[in-house]
mmCIF file of C-alpha atoms in Angstrom:
data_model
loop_
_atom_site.group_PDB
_atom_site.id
_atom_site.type_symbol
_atom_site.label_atom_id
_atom_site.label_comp_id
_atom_site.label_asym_id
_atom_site.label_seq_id
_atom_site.Cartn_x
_atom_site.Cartn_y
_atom_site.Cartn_z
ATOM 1 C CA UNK A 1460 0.000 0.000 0.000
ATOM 2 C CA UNK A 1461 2.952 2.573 1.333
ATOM 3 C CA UNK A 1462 4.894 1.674 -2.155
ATOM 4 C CA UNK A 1463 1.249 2.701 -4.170
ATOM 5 C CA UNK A 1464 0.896 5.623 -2.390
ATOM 6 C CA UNK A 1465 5.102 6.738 -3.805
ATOM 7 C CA UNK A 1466 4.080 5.730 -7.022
ATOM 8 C CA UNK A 1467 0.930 7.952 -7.248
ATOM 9 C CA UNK A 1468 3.006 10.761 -5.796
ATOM 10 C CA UNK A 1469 6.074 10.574 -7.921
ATOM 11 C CA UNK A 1470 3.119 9.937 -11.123
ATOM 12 C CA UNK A 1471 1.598 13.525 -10.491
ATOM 13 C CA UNK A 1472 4.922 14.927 -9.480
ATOM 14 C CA UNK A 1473 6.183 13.794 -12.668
ATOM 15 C CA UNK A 1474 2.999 15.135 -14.612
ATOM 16 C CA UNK A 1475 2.993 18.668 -12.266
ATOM 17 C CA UNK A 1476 6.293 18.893 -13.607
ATOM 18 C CA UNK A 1477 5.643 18.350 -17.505
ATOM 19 C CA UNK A 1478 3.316 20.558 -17.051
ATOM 20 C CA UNK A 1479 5.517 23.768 -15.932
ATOM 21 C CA UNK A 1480 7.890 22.460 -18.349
ATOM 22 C CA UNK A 1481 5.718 23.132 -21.280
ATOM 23 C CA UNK A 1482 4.372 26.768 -20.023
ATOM 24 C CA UNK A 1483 8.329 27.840 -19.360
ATOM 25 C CA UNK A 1484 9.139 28.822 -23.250
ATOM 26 C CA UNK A 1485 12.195 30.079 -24.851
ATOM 27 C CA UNK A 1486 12.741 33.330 -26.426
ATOM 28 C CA UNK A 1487 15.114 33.300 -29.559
ATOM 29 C CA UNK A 1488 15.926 35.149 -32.386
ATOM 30 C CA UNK A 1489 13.955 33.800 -35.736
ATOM 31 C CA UNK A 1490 17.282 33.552 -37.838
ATOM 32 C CA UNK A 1491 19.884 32.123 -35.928
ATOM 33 C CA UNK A 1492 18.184 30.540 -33.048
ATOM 34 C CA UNK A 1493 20.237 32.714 -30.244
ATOM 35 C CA UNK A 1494 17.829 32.868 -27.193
ATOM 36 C CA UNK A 1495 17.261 36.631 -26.475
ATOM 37 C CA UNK A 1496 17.630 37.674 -23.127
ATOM 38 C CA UNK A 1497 16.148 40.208 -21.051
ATOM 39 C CA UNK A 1498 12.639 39.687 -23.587
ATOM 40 C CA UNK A 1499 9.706 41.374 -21.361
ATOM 41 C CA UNK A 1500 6.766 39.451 -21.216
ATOM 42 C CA UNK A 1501 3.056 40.509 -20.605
ATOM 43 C CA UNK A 1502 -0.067 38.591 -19.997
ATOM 44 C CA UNK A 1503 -3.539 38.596 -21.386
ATOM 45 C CA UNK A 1504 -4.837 41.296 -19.258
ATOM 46 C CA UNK A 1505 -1.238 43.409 -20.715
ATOM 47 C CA UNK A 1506 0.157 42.820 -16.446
ATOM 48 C CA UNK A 1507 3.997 42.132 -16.650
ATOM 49 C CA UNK A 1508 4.867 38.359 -15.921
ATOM 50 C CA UNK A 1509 8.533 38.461 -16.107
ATOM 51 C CA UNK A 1510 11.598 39.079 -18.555
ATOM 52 C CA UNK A 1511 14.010 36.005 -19.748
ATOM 53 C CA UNK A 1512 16.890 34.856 -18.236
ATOM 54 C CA UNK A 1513 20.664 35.377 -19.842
ATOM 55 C CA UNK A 1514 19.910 31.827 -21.733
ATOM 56 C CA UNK A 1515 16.116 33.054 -23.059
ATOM 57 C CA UNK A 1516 14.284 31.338 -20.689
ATOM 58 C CA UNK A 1517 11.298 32.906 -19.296
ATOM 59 C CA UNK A 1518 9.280 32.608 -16.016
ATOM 60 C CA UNK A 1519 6.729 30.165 -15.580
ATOM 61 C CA UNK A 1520 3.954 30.964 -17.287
ATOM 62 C CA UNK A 1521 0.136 29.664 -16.249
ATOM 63 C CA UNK A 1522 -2.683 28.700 -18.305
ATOM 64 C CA UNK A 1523 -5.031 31.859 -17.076
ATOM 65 C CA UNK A 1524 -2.149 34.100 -18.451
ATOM 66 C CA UNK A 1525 -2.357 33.315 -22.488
ATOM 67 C CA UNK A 1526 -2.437 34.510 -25.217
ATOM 68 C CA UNK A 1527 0.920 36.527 -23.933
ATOM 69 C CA UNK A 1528 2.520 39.352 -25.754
ATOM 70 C CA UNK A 1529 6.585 39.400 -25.875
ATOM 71 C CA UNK A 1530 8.304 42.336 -26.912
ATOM 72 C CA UNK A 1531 12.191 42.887 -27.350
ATOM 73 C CA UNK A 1532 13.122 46.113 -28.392
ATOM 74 C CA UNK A 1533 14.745 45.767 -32.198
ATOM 75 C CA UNK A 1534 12.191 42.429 -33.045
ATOM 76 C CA UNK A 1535 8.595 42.449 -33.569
ATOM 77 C CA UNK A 1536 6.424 41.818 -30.749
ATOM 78 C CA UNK A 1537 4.668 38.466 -31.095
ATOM 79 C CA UNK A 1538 1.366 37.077 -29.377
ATOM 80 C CA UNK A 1539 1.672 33.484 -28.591
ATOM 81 C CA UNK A 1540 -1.803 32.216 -28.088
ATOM 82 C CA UNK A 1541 -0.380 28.371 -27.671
ATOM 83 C CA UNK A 1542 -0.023 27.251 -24.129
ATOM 84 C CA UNK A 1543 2.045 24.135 -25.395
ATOM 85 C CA UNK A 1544 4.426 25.913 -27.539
ATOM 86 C CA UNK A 1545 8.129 25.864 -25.885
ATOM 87 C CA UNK A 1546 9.805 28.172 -27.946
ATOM 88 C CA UNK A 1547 9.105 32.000 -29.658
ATOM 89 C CA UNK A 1548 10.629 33.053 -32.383
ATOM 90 C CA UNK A 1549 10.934 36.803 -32.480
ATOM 91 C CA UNK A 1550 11.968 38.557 -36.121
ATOM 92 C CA UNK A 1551 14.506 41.455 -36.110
ATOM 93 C CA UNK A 1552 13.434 44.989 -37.389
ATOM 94 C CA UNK A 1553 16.366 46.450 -38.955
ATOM 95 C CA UNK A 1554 15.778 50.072 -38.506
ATOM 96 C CA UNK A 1555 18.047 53.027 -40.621
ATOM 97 C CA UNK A 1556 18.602 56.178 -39.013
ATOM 98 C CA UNK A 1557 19.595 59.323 -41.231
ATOM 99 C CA UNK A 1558 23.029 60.174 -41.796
ATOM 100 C CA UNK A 1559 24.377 62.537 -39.118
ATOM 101 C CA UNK A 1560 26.679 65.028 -40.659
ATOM 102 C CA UNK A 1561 29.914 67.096 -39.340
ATOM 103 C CA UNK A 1562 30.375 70.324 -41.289
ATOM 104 C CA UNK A 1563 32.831 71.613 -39.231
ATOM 105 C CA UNK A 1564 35.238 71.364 -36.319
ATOM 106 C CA UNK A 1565 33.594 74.011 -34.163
ATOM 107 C CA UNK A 1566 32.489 72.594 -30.907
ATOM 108 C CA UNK A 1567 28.938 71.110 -31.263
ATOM 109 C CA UNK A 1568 26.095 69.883 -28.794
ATOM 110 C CA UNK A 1569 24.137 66.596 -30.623
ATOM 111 C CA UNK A 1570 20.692 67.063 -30.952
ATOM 112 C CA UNK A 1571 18.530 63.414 -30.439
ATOM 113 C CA UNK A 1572 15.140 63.349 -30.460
ATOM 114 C CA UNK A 1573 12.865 60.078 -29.506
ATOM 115 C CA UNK A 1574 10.041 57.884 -29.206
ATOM 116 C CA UNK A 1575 8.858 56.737 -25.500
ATOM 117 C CA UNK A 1576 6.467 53.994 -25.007
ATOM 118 C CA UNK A 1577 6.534 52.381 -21.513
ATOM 119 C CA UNK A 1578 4.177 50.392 -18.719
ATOM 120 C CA UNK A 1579 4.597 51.598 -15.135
ATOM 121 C CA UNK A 1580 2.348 49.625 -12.271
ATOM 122 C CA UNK A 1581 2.630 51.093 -8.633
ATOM 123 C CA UNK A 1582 0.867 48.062 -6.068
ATOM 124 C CA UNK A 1583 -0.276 47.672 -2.450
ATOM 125 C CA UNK A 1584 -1.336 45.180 -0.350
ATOM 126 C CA UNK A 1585 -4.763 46.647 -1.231
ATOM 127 C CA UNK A 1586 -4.421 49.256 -4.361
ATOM 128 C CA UNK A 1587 -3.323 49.304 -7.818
ATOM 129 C CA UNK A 1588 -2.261 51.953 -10.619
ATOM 130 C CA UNK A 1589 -1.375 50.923 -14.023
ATOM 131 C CA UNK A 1590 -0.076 53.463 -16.314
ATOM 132 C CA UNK A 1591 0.710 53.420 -19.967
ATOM 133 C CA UNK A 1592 2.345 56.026 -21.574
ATOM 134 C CA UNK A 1593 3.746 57.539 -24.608
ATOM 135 C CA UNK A 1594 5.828 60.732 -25.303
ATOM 136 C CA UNK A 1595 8.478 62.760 -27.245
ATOM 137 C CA UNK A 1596 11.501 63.391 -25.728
ATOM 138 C CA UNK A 1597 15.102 64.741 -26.254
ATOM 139 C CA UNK A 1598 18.368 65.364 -25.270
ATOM 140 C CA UNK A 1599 21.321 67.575 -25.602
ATOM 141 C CA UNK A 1600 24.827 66.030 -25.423
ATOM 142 C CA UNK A 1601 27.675 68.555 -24.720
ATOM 143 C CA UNK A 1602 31.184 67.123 -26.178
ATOM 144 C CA UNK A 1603 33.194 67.338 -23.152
ATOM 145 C CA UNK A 1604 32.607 68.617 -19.658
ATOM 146 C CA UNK A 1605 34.783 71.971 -20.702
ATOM 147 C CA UNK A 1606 31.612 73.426 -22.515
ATOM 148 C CA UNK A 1607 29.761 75.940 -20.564
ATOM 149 C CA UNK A 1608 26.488 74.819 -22.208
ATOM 150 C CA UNK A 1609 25.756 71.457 -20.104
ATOM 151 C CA UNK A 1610 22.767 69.871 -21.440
ATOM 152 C CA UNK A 1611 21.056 66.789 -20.407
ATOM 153 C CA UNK A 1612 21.330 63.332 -21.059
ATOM 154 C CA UNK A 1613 18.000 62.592 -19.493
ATOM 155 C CA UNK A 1614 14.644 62.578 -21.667
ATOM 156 C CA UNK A 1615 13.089 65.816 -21.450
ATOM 157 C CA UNK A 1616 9.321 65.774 -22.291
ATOM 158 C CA UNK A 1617 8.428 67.776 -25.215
ATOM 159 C CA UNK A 1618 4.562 65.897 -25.556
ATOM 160 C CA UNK A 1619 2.817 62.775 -23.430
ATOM 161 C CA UNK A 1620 -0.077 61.450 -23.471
ATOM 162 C CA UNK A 1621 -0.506 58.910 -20.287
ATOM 163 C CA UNK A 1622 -3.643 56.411 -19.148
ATOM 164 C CA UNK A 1623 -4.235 55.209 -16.068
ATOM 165 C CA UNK A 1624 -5.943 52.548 -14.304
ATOM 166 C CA UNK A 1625 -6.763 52.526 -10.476
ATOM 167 C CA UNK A 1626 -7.671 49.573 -9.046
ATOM 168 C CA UNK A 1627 -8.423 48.260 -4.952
ATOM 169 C CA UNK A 1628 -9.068 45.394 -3.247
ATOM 170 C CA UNK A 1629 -12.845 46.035 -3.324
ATOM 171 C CA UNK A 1630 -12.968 45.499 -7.227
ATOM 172 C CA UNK A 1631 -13.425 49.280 -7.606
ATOM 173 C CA UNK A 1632 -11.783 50.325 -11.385
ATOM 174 C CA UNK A 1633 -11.163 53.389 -12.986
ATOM 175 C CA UNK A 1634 -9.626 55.046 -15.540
ATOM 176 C CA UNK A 1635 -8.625 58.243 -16.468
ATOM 177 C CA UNK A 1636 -5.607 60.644 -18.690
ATOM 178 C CA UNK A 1637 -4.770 62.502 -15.032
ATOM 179 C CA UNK A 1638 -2.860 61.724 -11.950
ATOM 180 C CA UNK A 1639 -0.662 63.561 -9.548
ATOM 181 C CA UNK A 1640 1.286 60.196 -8.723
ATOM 182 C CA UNK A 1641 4.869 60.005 -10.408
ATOM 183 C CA UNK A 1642 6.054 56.770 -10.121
ATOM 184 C CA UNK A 1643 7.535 55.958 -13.322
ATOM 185 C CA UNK A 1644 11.294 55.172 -13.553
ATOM 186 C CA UNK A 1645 11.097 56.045 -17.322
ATOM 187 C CA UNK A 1646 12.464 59.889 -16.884
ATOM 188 C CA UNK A 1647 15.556 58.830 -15.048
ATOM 189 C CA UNK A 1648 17.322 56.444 -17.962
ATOM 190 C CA UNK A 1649 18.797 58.796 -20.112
ATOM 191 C CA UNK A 1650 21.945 58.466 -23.044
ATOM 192 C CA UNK A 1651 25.260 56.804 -21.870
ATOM 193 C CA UNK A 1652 28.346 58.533 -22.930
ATOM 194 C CA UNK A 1653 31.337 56.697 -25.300
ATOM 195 C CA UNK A 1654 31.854 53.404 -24.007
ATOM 196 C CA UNK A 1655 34.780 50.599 -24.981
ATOM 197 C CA UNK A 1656 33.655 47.060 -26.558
ATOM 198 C CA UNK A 1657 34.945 44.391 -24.839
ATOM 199 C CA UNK A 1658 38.316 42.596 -26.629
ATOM 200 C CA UNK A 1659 36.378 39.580 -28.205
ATOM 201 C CA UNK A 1660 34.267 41.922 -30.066
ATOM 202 C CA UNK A 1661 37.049 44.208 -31.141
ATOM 203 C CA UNK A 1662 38.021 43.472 -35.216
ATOM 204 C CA UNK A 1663 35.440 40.945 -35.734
ATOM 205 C CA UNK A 1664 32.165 40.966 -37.237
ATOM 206 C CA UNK A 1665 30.368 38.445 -35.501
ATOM 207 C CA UNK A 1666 30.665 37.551 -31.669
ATOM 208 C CA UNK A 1667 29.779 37.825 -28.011
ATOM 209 C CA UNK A 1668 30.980 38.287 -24.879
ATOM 210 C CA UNK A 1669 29.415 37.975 -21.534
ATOM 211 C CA UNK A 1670 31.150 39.647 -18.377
ATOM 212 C CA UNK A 1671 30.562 38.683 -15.294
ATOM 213 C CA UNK A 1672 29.674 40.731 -12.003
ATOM 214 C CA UNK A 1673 30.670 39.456 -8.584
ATOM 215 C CA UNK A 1674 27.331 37.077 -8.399
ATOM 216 C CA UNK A 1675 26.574 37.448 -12.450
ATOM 217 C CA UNK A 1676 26.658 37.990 -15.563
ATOM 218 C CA UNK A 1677 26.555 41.841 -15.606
ATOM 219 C CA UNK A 1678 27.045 42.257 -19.350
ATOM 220 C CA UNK A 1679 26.076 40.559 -22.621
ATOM 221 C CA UNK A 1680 27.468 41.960 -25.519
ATOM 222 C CA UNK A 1681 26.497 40.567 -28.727
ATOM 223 C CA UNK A 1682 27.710 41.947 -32.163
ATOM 224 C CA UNK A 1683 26.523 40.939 -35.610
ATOM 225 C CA UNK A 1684 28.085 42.944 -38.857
ATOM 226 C CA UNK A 1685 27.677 46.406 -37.827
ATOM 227 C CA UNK A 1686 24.966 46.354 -35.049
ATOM 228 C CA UNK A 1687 26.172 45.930 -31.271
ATOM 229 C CA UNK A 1688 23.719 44.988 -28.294
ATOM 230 C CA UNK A 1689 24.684 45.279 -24.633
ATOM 231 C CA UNK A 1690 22.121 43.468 -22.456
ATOM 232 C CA UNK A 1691 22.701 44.850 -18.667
ATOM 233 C CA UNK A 1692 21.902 43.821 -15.169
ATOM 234 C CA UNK A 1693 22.664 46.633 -13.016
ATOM 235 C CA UNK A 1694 22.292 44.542 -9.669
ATOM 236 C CA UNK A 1695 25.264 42.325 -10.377
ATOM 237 C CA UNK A 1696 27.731 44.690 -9.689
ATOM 238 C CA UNK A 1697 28.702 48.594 -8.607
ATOM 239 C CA UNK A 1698 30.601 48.830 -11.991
ATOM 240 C CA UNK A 1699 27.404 48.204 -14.073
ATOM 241 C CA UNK A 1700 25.874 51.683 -12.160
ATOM 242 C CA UNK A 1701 28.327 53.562 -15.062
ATOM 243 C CA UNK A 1702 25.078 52.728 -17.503
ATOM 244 C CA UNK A 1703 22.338 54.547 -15.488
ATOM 245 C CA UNK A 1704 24.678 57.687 -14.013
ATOM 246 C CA UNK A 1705 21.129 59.492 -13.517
ATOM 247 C CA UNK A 1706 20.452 57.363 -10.570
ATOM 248 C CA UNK A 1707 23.052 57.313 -8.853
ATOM 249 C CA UNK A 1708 21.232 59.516 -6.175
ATOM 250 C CA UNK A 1709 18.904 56.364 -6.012
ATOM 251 C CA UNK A 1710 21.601 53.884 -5.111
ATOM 252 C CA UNK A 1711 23.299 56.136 -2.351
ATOM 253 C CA UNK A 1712 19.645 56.385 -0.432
ATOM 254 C CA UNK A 1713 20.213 52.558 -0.751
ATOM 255 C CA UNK A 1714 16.614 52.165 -2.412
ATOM 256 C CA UNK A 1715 15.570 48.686 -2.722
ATOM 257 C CA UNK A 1716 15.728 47.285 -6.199
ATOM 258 C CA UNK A 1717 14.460 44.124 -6.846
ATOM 259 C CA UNK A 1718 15.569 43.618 -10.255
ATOM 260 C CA UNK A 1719 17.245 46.294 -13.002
ATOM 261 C CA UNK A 1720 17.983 45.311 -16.487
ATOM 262 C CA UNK A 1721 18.846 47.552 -19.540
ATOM 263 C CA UNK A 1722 19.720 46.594 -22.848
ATOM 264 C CA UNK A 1723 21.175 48.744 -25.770
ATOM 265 C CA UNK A 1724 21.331 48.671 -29.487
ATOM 266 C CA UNK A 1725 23.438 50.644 -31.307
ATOM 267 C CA UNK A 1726 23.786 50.765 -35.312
ATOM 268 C CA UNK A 1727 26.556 51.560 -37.653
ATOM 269 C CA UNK A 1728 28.951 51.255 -35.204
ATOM 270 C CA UNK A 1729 32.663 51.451 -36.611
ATOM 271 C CA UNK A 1730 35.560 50.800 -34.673
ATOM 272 C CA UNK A 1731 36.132 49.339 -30.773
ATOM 273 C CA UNK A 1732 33.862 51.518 -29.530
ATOM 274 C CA UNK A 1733 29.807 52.569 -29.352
ATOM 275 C CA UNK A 1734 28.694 56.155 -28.811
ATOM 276 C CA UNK A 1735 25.310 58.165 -28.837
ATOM 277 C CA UNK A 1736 25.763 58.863 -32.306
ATOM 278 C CA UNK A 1737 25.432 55.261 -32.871
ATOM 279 C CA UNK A 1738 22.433 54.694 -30.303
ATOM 280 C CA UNK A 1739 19.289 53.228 -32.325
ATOM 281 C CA UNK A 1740 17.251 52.586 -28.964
ATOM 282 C CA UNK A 1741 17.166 51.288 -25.532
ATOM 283 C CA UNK A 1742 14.893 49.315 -23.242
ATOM 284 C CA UNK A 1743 14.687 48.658 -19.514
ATOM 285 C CA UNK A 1744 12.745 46.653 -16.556
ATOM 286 C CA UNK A 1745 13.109 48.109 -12.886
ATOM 287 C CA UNK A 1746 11.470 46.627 -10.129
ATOM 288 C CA UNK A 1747 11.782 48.205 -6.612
ATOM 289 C CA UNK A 1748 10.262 48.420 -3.060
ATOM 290 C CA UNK A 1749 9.447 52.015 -2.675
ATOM 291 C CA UNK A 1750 10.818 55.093 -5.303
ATOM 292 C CA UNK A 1751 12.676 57.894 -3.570
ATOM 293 C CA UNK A 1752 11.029 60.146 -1.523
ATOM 294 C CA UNK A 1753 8.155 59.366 0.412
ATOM 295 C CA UNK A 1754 5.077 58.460 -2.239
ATOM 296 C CA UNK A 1755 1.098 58.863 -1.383
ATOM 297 C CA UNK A 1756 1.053 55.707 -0.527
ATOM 298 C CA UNK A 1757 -2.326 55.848 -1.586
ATOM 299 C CA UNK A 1758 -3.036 57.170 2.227
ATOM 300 C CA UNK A 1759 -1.775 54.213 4.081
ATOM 301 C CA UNK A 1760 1.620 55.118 5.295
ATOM 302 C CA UNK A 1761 2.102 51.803 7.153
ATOM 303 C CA UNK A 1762 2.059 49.815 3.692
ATOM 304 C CA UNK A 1763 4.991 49.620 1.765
ATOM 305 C CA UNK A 1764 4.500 50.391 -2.209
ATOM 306 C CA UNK A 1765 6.220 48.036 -5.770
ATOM 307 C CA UNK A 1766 7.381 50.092 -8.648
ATOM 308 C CA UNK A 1767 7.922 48.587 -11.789
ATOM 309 C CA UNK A 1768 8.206 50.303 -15.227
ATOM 310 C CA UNK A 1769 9.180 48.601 -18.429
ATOM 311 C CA UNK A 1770 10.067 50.832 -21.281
ATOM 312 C CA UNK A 1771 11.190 51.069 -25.173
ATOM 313 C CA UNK A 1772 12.781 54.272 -26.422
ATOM 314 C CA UNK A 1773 12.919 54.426 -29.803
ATOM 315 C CA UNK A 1774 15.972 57.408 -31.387
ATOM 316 C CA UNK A 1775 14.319 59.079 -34.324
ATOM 317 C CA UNK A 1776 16.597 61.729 -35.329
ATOM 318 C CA UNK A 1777 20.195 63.128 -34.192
ATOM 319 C CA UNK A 1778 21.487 66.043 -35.223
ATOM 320 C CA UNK A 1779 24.279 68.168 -34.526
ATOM 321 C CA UNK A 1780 24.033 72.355 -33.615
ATOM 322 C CA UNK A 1781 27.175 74.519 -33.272
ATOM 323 C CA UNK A 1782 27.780 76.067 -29.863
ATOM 324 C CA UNK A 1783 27.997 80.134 -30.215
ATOM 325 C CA UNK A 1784 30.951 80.960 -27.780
#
């Protein structure tokens, strides 16, 4: 009887495990089968699940959540409507950006101006606000730190539209294009200056590199012909903080991030090295306990408050403009 009673266990053990076996897909790239990772995926109800692993591996993934939407900035997003399907295929969207052009040596600030789209949720215990947003932004990028001009490498807003959804615990919803809550992270990831490629990429047209932190990988850097990527995860070491200089206020409160990922792609690029005039867009997922100062906190200031915001920016034009001295 006591041998039965294994046998049934380790049966639906066995099945239990198919099961989350065949809901925990693979994201890879359609041509040469290289997972993708840091993809962002979203469930029916467009709620983040998760983002993939360094290997393309996702979270597990329940019936209730499909179809599911992945999106990886520079593929198309794909809906996956197949809860037995253990891999996704994403294509690549080759994008060309116009030519940027240097008329003259006179010292010049470079002009970029972009495309925002990004999901921000801000939870409770007991409340809920979902925000999706879209907006125009730019920067101004100063050629060395001599210039008495400074700029910003941060997106400044030149048009938004945002939505909102407020939800509690009661089932109360509501929706509006209004809020005084600013929770998104998407204002504070801005342009990275000139950066070095690691050696293996250096002279070659095809290969990657993955450098590790003091716990993990911290960065995967993947180059094919002319197009670099540099998949990031901020948390695996101090050093990786050089990609997200804006918050560096952030880390010295010691705010609690539960998980920070960006990724870059950058076209063109010639030589060792990548540089905003490259830049073709950038994506990240935060996730933290709290953001900053002291929030609303929806008038419960016992409860702590989750932040996360996944966004694409997408460059759409870069141009330079001479400095008058």
């Amino acid at each position: 009887m006591f041998r039965y009673v294994l046998t049934i266990i380790a049966l639906v053990f066995s099945a239990l495990l198919t099961e989350g076996l065949a809901r925990d897909v693979v994201v890879v790239d359609s041509v040469n089968r290289s997972p993708l990772p840091g993809a962002s995926i979203f469930d029916r109800q467009g709620n983040s699940i998760g983002i993939s692993n360094s290997k393309g591996r996702t979270p597990y993934i329940a019936d209730e959540s499909y179809p599911i939407t992945v999106r990886y900035l520079g593929f198309k997003e794909r809906i996956v409507t197949a809860t037995n399907d253990d891999t996704v295929a994403l294509q690549e969207i080759v994008s060309e950006l116009p030519e940027v052009v240097i008329e003259s040596r006179s010292h010049k600030v470079m002009h970029i101006l972009a495309y925002v789209r990004e999901y921000s949720t801000l939870t409770t215990y007991t409340d809920t606000v979902f925000l999706f947003r879209e907006k125009m932004v730019d920067y101004m990028l100063t050629p060395d730190k001599k210039s008495k001009f400074k700029g910003w490498s941060s997106p400044r807003i030149l048009a938004c539209k945002s939505y909102y959804r407020f939800s509690n615990a009661d089932g109360l919803d509501s929706v509006s294009d209004a809020s005084n809550h600013h929770f998104s992270w998407s204002d504070w990831i801005g342009v990275v200056p000139v950066a070095e490629m690691p050696p293996a990429l250096r002279g070659v047209e095809y290969a990657t590199d993955t450098l590790r932190g003091k716990y993990s990988p911290t960065e995967i850097w993947i180059r094919n012909s002319d197009r670099v990527t540099v998949n990031v995860n901020v948390l695996a070491d101090t050093t990786s903080r050089k990609w997200v200089p804006n918050l560096s206020g952030f880390f010295r409160r010691n705010l609690d991030f539960e998980n920070f990922r960006v990724r870059f792609n950058y076209g063109d690029v010639v030589g060792d090295t990548i540089s905003p005039m490259d830049l073709a867009g950038y994506s990240f997922n935060i996730e933290s306990r709290g953001r900053g100062h002291e929030m609303f906190r929806f008038n419960r200031v016992d409860e702590p408050c989750f932040v996360s915001t996944y966004a694409e920016v997408y460059i759409l034009d870069k141009e330079y403009i001479t400095m008058i001295r």
